PDB file of N, CA and C in Angstrom:
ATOM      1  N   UNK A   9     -81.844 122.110 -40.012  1.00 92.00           N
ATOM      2  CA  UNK A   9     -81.125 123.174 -40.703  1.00 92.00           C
ATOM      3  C   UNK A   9     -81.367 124.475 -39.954  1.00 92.00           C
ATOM      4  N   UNK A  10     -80.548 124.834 -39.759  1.00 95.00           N
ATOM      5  CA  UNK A  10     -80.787 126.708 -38.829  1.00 95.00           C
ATOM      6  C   UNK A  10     -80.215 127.546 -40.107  1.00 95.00           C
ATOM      7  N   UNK A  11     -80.539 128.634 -39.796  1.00 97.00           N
ATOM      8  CA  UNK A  11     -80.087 129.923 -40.669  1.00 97.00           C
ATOM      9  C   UNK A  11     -80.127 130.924 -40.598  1.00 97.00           C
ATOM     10  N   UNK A  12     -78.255 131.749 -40.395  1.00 97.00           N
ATOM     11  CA  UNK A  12     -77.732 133.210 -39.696  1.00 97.00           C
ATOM     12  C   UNK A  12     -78.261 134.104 -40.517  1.00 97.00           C
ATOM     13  N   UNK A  13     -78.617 135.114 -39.889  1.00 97.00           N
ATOM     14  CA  UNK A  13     -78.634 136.386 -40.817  1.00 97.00           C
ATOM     15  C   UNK A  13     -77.369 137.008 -39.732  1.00 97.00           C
ATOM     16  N   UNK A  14     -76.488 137.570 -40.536  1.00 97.00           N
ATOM     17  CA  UNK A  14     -75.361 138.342 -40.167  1.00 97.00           C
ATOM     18  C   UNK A  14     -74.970 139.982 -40.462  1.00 97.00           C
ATOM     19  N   UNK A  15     -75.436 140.876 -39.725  1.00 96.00           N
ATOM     20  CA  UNK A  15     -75.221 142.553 -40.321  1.00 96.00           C
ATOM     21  C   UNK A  15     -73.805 142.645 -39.546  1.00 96.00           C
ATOM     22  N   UNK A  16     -72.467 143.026 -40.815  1.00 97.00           N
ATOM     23  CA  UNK A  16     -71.242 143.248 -40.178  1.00 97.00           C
ATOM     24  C   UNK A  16     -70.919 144.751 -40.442  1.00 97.00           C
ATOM     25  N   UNK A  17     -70.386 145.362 -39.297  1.00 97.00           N
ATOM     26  CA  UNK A  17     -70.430 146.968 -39.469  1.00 97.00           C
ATOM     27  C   UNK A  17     -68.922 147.220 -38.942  1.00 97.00           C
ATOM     28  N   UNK A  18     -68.017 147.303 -40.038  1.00 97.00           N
ATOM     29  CA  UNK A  18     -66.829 147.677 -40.412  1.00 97.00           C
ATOM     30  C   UNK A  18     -66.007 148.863 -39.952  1.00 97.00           C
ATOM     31  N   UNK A  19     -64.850 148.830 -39.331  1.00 97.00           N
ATOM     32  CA  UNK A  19     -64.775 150.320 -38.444  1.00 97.00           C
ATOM     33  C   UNK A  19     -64.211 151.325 -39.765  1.00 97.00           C
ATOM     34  N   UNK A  20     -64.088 152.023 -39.614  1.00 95.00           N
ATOM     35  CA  UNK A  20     -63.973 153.009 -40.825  1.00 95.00           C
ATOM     36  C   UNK A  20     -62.732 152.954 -41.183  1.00 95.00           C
ATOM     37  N   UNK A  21     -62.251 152.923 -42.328  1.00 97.00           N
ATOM     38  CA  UNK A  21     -60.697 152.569 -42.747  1.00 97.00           C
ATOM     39  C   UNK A  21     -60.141 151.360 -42.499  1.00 97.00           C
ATOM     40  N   UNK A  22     -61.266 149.953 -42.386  1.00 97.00           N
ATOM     41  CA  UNK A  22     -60.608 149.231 -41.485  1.00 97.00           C
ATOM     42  C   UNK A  22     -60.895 148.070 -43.027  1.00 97.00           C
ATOM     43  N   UNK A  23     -61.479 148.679 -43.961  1.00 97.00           N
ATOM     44  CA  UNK A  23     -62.409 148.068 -44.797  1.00 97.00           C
ATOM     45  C   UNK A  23     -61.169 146.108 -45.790  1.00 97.00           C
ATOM     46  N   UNK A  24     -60.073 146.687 -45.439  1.00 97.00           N
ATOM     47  CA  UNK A  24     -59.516 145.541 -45.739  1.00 97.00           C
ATOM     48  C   UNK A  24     -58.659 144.878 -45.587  1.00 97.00           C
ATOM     49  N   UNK A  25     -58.642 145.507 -43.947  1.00 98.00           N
ATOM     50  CA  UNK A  25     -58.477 144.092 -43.242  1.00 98.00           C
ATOM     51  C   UNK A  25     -59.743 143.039 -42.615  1.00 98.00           C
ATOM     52  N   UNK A  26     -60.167 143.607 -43.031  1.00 97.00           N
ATOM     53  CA  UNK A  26     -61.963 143.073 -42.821  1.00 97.00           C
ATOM     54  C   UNK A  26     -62.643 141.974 -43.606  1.00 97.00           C
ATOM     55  N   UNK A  27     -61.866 142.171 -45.470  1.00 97.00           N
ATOM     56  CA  UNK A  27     -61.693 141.155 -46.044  1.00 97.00           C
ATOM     57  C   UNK A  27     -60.652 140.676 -46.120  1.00 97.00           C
ATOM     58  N   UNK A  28     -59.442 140.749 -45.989  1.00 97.00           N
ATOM     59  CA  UNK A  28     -58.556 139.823 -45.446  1.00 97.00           C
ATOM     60  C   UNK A  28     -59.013 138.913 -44.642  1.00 97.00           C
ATOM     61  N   UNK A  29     -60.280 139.250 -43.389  1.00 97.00           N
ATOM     62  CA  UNK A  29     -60.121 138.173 -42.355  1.00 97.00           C
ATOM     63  C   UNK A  29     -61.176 136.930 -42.903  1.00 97.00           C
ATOM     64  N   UNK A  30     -62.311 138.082 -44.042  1.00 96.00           N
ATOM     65  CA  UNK A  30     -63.414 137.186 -44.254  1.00 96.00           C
ATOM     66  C   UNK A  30     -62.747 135.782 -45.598  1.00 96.00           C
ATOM     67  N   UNK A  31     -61.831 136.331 -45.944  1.00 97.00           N
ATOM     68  CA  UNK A  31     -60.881 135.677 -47.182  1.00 97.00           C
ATOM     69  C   UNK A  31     -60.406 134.247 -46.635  1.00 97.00           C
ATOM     70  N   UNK A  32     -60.088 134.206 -45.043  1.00 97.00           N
ATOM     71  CA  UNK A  32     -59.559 133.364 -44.394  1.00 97.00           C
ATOM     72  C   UNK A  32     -60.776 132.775 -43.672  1.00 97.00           C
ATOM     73  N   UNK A  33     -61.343 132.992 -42.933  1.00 96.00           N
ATOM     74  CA  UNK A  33     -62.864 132.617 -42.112  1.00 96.00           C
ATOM     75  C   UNK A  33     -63.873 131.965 -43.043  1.00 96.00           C
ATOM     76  N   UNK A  34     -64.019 132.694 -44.273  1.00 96.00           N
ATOM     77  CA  UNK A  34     -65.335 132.123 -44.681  1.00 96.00           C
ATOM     78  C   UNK A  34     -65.056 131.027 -45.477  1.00 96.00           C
ATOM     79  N   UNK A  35     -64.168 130.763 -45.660  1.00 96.00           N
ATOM     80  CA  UNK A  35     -64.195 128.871 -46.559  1.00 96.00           C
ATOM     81  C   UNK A  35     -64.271 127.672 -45.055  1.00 96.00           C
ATOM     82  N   UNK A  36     -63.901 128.217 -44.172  1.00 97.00           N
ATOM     83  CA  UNK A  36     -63.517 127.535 -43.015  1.00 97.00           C
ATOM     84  C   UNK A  36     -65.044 126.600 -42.363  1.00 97.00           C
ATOM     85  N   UNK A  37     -66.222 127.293 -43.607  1.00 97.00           N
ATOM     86  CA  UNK A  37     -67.875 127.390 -42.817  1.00 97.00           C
ATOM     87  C   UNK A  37     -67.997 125.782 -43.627  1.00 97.00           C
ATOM     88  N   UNK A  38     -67.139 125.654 -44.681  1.00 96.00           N
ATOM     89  CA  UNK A  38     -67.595 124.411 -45.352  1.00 96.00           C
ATOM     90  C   UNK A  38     -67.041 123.002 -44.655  1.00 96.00           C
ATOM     91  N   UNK A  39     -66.310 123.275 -43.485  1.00 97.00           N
ATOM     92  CA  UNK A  39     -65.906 122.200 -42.679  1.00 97.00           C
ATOM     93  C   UNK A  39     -66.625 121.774 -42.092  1.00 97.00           C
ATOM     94  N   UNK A  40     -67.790 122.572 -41.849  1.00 98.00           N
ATOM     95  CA  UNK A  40     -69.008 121.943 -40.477  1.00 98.00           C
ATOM     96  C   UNK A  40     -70.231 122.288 -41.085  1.00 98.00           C
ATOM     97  N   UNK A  41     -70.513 121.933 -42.784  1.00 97.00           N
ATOM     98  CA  UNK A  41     -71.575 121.560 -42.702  1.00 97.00           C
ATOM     99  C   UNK A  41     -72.351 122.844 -42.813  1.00 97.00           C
ATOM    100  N   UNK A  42     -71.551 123.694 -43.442  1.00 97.00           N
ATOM    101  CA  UNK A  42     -72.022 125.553 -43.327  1.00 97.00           C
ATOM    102  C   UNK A  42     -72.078 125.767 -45.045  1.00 97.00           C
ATOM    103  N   UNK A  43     -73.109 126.456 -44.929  1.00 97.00           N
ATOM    104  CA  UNK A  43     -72.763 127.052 -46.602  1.00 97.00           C
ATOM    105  C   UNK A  43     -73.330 128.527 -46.279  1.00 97.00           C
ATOM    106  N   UNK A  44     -72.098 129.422 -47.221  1.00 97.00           N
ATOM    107  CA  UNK A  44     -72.933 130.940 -47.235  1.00 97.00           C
ATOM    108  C   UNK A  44     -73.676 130.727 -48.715  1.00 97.00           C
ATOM    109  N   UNK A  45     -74.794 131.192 -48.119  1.00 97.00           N
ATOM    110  CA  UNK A  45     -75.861 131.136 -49.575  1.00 97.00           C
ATOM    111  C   UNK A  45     -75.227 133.034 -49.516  1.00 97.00           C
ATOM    112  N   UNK A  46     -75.645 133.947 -49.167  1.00 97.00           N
ATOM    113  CA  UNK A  46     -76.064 135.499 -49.887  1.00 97.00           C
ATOM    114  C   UNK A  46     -74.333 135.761 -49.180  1.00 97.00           C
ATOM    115  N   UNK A  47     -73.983 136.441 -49.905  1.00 97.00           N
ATOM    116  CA  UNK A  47     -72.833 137.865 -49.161  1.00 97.00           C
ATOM    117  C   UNK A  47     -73.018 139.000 -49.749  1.00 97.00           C
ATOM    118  N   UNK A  48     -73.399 139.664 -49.214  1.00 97.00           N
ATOM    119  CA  UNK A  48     -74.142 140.700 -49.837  1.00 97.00           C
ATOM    120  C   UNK A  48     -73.627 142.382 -49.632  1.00 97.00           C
ATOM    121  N   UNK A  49     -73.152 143.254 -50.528  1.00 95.00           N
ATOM    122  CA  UNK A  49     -72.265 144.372 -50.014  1.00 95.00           C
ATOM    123  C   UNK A  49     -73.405 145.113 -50.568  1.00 95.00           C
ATOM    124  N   UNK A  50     -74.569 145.848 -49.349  1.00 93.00           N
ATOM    125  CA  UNK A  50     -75.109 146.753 -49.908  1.00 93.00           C
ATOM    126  C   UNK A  50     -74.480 148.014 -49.792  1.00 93.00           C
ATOM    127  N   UNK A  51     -75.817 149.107 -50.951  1.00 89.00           N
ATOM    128  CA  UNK A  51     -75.204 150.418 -51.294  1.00 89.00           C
ATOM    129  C   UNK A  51     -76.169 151.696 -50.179  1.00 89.00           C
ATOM    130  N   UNK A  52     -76.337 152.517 -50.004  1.00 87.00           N
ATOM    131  CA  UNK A  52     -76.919 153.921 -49.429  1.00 87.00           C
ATOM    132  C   UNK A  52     -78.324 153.372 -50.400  1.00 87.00           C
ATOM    133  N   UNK A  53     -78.154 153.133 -51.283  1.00 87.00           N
ATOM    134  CA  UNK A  53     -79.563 153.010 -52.409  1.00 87.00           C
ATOM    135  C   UNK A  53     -80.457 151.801 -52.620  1.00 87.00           C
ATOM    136  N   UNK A  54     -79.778 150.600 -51.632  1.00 86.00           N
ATOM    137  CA  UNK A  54     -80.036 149.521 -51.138  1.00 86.00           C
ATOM    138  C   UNK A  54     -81.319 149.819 -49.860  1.00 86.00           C
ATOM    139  N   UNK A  55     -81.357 150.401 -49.078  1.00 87.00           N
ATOM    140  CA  UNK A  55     -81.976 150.361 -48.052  1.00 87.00           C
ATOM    141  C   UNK A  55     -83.247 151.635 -48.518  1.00 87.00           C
ATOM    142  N   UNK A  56     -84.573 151.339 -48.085  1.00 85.00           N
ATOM    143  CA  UNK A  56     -85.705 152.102 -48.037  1.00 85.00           C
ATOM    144  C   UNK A  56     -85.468 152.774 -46.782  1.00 85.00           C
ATOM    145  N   UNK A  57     -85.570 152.612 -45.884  1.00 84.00           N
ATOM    146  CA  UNK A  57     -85.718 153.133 -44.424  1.00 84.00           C
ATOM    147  C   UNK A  57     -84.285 152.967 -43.243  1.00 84.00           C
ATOM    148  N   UNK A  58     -83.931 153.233 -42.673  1.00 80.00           N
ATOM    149  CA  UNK A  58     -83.235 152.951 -41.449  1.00 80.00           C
ATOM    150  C   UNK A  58     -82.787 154.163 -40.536  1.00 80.00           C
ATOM    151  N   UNK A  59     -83.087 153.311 -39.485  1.00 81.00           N
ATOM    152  CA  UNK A  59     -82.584 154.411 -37.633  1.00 81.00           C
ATOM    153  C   UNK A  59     -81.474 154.058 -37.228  1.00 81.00           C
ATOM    154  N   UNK A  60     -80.291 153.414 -38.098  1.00 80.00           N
ATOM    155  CA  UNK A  60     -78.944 153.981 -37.638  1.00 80.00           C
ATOM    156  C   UNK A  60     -77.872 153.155 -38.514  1.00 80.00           C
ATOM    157  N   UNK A  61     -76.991 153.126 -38.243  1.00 83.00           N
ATOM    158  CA  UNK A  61     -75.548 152.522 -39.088  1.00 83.00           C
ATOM    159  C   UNK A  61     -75.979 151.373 -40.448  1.00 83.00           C
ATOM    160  N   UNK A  62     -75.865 152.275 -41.267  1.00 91.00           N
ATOM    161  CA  UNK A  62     -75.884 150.905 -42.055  1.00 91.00           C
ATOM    162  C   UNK A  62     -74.495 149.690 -42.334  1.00 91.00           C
ATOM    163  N   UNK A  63     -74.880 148.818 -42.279  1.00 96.00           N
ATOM    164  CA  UNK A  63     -74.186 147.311 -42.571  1.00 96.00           C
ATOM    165  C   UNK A  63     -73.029 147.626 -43.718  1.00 96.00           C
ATOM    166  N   UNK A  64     -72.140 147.158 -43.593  1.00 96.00           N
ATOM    167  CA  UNK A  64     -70.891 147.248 -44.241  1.00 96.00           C
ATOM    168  C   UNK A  64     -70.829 145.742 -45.658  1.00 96.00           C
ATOM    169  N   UNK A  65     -71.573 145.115 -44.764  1.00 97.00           N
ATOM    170  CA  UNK A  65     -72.431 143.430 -45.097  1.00 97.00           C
ATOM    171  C   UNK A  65     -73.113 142.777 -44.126  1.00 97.00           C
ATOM    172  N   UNK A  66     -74.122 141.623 -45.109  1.00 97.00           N
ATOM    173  CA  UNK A  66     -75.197 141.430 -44.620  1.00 97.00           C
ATOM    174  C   UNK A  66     -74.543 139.900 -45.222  1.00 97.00           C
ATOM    175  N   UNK A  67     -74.578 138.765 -44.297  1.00 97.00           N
ATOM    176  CA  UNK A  67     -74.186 137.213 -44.675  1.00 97.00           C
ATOM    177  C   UNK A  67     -75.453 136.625 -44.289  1.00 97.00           C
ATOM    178  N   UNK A  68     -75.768 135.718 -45.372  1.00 97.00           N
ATOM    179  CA  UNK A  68     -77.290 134.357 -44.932  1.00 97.00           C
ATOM    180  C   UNK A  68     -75.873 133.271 -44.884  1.00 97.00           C
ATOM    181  N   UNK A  69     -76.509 132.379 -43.589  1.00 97.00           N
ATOM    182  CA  UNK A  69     -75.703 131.544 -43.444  1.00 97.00           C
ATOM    183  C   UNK A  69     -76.507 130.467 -43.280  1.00 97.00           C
ATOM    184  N   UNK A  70     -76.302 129.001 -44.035  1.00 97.00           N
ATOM    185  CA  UNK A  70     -76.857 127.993 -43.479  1.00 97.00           C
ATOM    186  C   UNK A  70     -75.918 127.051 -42.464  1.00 97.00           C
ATOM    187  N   UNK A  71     -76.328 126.213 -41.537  1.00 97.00           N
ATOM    188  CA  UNK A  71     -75.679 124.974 -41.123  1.00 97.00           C
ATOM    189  C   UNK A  71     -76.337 123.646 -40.914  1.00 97.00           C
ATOM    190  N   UNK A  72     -76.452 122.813 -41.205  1.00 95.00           N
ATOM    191  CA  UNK A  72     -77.244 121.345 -40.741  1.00 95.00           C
ATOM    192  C   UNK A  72     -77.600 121.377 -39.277  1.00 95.00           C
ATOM    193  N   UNK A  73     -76.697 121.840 -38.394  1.00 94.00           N
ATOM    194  CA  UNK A  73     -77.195 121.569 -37.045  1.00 94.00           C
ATOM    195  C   UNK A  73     -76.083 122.779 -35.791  1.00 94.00           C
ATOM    196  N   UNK A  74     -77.247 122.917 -34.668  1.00 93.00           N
ATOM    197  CA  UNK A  74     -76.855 124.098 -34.014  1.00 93.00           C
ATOM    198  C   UNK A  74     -75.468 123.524 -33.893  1.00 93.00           C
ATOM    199  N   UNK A  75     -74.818 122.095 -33.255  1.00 96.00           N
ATOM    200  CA  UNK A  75     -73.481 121.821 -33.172  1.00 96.00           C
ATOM    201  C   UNK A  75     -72.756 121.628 -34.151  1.00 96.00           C
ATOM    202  N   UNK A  76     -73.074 121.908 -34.897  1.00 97.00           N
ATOM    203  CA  UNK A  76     -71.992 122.406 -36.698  1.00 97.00           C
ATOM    204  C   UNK A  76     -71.629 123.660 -36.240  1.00 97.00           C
ATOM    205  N   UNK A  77     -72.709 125.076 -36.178  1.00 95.00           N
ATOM    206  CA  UNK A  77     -72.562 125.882 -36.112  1.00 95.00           C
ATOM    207  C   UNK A  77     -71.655 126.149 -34.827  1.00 95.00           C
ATOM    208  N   UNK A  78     -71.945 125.750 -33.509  1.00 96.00           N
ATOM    209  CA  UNK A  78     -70.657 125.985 -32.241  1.00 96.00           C
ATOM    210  C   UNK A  78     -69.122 125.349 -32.971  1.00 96.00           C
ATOM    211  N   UNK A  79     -69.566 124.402 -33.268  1.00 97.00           N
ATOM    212  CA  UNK A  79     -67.846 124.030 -33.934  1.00 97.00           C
ATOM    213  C   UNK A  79     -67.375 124.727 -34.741  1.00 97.00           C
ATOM    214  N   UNK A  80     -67.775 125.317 -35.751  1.00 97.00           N
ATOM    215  CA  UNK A  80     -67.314 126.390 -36.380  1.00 97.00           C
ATOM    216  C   UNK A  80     -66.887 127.719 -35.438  1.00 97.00           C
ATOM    217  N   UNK A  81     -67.710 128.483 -34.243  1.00 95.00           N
ATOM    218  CA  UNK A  81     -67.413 129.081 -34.151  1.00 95.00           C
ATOM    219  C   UNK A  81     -65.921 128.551 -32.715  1.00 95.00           C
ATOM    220  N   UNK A  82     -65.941 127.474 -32.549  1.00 97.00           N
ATOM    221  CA  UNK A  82     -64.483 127.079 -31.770  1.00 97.00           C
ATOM    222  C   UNK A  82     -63.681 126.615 -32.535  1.00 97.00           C
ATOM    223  N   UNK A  83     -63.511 126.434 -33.864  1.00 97.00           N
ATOM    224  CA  UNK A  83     -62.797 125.977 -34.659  1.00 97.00           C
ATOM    225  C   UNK A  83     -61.373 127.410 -34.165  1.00 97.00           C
ATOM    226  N   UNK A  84     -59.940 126.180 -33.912  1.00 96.00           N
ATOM    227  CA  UNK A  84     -58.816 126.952 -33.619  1.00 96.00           C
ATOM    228  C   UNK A  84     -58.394 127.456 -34.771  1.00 96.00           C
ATOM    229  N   UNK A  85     -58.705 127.219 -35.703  1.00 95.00           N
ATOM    230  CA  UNK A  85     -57.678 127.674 -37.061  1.00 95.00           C
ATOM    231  C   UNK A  85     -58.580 129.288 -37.510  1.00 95.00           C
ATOM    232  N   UNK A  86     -59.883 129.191 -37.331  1.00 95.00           N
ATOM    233  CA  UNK A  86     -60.816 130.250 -37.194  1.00 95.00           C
ATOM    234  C   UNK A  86     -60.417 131.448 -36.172  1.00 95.00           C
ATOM    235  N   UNK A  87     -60.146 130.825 -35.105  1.00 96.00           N
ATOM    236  CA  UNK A  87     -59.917 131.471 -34.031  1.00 96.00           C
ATOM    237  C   UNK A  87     -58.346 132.263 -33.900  1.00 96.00           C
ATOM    238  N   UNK A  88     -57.616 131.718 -34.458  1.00 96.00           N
ATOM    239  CA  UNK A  88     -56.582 132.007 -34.962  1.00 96.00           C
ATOM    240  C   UNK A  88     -56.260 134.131 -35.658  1.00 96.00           C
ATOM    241  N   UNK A  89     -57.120 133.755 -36.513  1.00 96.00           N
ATOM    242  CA  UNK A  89     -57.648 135.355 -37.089  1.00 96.00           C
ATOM    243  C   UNK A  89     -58.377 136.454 -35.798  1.00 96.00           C
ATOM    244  N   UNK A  90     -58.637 136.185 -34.842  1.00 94.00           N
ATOM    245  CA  UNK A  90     -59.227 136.688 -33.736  1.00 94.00           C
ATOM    246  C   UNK A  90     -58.914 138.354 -34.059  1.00 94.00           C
ATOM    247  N   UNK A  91     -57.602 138.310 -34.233  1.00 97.00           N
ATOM    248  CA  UNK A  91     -57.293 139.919 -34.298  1.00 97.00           C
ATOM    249  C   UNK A  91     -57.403 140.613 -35.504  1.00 97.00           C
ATOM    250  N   UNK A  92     -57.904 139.985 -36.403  1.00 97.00           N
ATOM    251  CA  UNK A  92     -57.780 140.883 -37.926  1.00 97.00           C
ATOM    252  C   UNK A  92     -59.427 140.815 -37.319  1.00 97.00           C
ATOM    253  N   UNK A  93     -60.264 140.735 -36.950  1.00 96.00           N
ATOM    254  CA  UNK A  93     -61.986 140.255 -36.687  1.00 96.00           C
ATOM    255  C   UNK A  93     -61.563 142.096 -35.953  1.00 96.00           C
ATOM    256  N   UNK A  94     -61.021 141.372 -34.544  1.00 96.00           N
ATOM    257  CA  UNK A  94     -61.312 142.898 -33.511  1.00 96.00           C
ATOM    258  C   UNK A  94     -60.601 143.940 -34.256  1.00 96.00           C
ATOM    259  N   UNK A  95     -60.019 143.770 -34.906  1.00 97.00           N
ATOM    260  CA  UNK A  95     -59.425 145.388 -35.539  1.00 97.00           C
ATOM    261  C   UNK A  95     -60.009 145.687 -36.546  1.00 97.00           C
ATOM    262  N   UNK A  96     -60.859 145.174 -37.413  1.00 97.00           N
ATOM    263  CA  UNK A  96     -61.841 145.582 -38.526  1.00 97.00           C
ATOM    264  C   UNK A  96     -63.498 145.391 -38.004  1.00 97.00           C
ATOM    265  N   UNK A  97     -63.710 145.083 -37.095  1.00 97.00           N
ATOM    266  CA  UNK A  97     -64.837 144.858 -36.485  1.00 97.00           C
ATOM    267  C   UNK A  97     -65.670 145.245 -36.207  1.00 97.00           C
ATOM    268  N   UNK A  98     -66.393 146.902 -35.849  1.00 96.00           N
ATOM    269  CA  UNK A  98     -67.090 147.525 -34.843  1.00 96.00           C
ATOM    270  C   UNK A  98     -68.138 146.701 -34.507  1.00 96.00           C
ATOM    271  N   UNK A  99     -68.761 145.617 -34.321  1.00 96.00           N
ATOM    272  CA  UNK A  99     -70.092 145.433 -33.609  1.00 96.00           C
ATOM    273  C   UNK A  99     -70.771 144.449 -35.211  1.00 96.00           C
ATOM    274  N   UNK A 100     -71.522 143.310 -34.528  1.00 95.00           N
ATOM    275  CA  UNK A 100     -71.931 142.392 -35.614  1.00 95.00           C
ATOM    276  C   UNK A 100     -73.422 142.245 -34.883  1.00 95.00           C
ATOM    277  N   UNK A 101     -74.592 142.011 -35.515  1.00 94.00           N
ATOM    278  CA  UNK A 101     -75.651 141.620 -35.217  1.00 94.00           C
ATOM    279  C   UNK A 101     -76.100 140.358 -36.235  1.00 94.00           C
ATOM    280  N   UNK A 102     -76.392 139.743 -35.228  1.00 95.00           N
ATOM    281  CA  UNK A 102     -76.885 137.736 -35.993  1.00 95.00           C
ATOM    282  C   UNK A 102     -78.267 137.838 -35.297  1.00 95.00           C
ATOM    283  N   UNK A 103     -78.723 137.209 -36.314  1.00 96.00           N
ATOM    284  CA  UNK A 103     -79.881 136.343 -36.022  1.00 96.00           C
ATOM    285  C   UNK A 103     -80.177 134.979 -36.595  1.00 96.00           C
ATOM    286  N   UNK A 104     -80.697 134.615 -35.917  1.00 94.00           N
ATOM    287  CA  UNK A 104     -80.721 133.027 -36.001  1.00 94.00           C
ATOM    288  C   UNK A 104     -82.604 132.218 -36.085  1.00 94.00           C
ATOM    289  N   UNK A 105     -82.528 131.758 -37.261  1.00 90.00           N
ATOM    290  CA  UNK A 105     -83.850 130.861 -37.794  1.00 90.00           C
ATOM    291  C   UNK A 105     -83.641 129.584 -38.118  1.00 90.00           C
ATOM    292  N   UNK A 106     -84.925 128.755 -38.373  1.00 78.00           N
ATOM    293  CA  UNK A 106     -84.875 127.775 -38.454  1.00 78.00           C
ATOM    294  C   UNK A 106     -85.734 127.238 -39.895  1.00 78.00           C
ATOM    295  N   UNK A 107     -86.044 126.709 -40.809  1.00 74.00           N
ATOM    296  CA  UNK A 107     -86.917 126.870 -42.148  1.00 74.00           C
ATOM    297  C   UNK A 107     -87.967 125.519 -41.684  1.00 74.00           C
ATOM    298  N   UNK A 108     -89.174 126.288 -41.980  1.00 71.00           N
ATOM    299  CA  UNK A 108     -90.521 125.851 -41.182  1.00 71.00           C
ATOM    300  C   UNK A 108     -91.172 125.250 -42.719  1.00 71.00           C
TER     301      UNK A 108
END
């Protein structure tokens, strides 16, 4: 089992086509073996500390196996949305674990 942490940082005004794309993308995770456990829309009152942009959202992602997770992200029907992603997009940070 691996598991994403995902910070997505939204370009300003861009806020829905951003869920438009996640409306279409994120059921697409249950094809390979993906489940979003958290989606999480924090607030300014959410965070104790931070040195720069806060997150627009924050996704926990599970998958059974790293090749679930590549197939998802080559999945054509996923890939498809490419441009509602880059036009609501500014910059995504993932991290990736494993449960010990």
């Amino acid at each position: 089992m691996i598991y994403l942490t995902a910070l997505l940082f939204v370009k300003e005004g861009k806020e829905n086509v951003f869920n438009e794309y996640e409306s279409l993308v994120l059921p697409i995770i249950n094809n390979y073996n993906g489940k979003l456990i958290y989606r999480i829309r924090p607030t300014q009152d959410s965070f104790i500390n931070s040195e720069d942009q806060l997150p627009y959202e924050i996704h926990f992602i599970s998958f059974e196996t790293d090749e679930d997770f590549t197939n998802f992200i080559n999945d054509d029907k996923r890939k498809r949305f490419e441009k509602l992603k880059a036009d609501s997009i500014k910059s995504t940070f993932i991290t990736k674990g494993e449960k010990l």
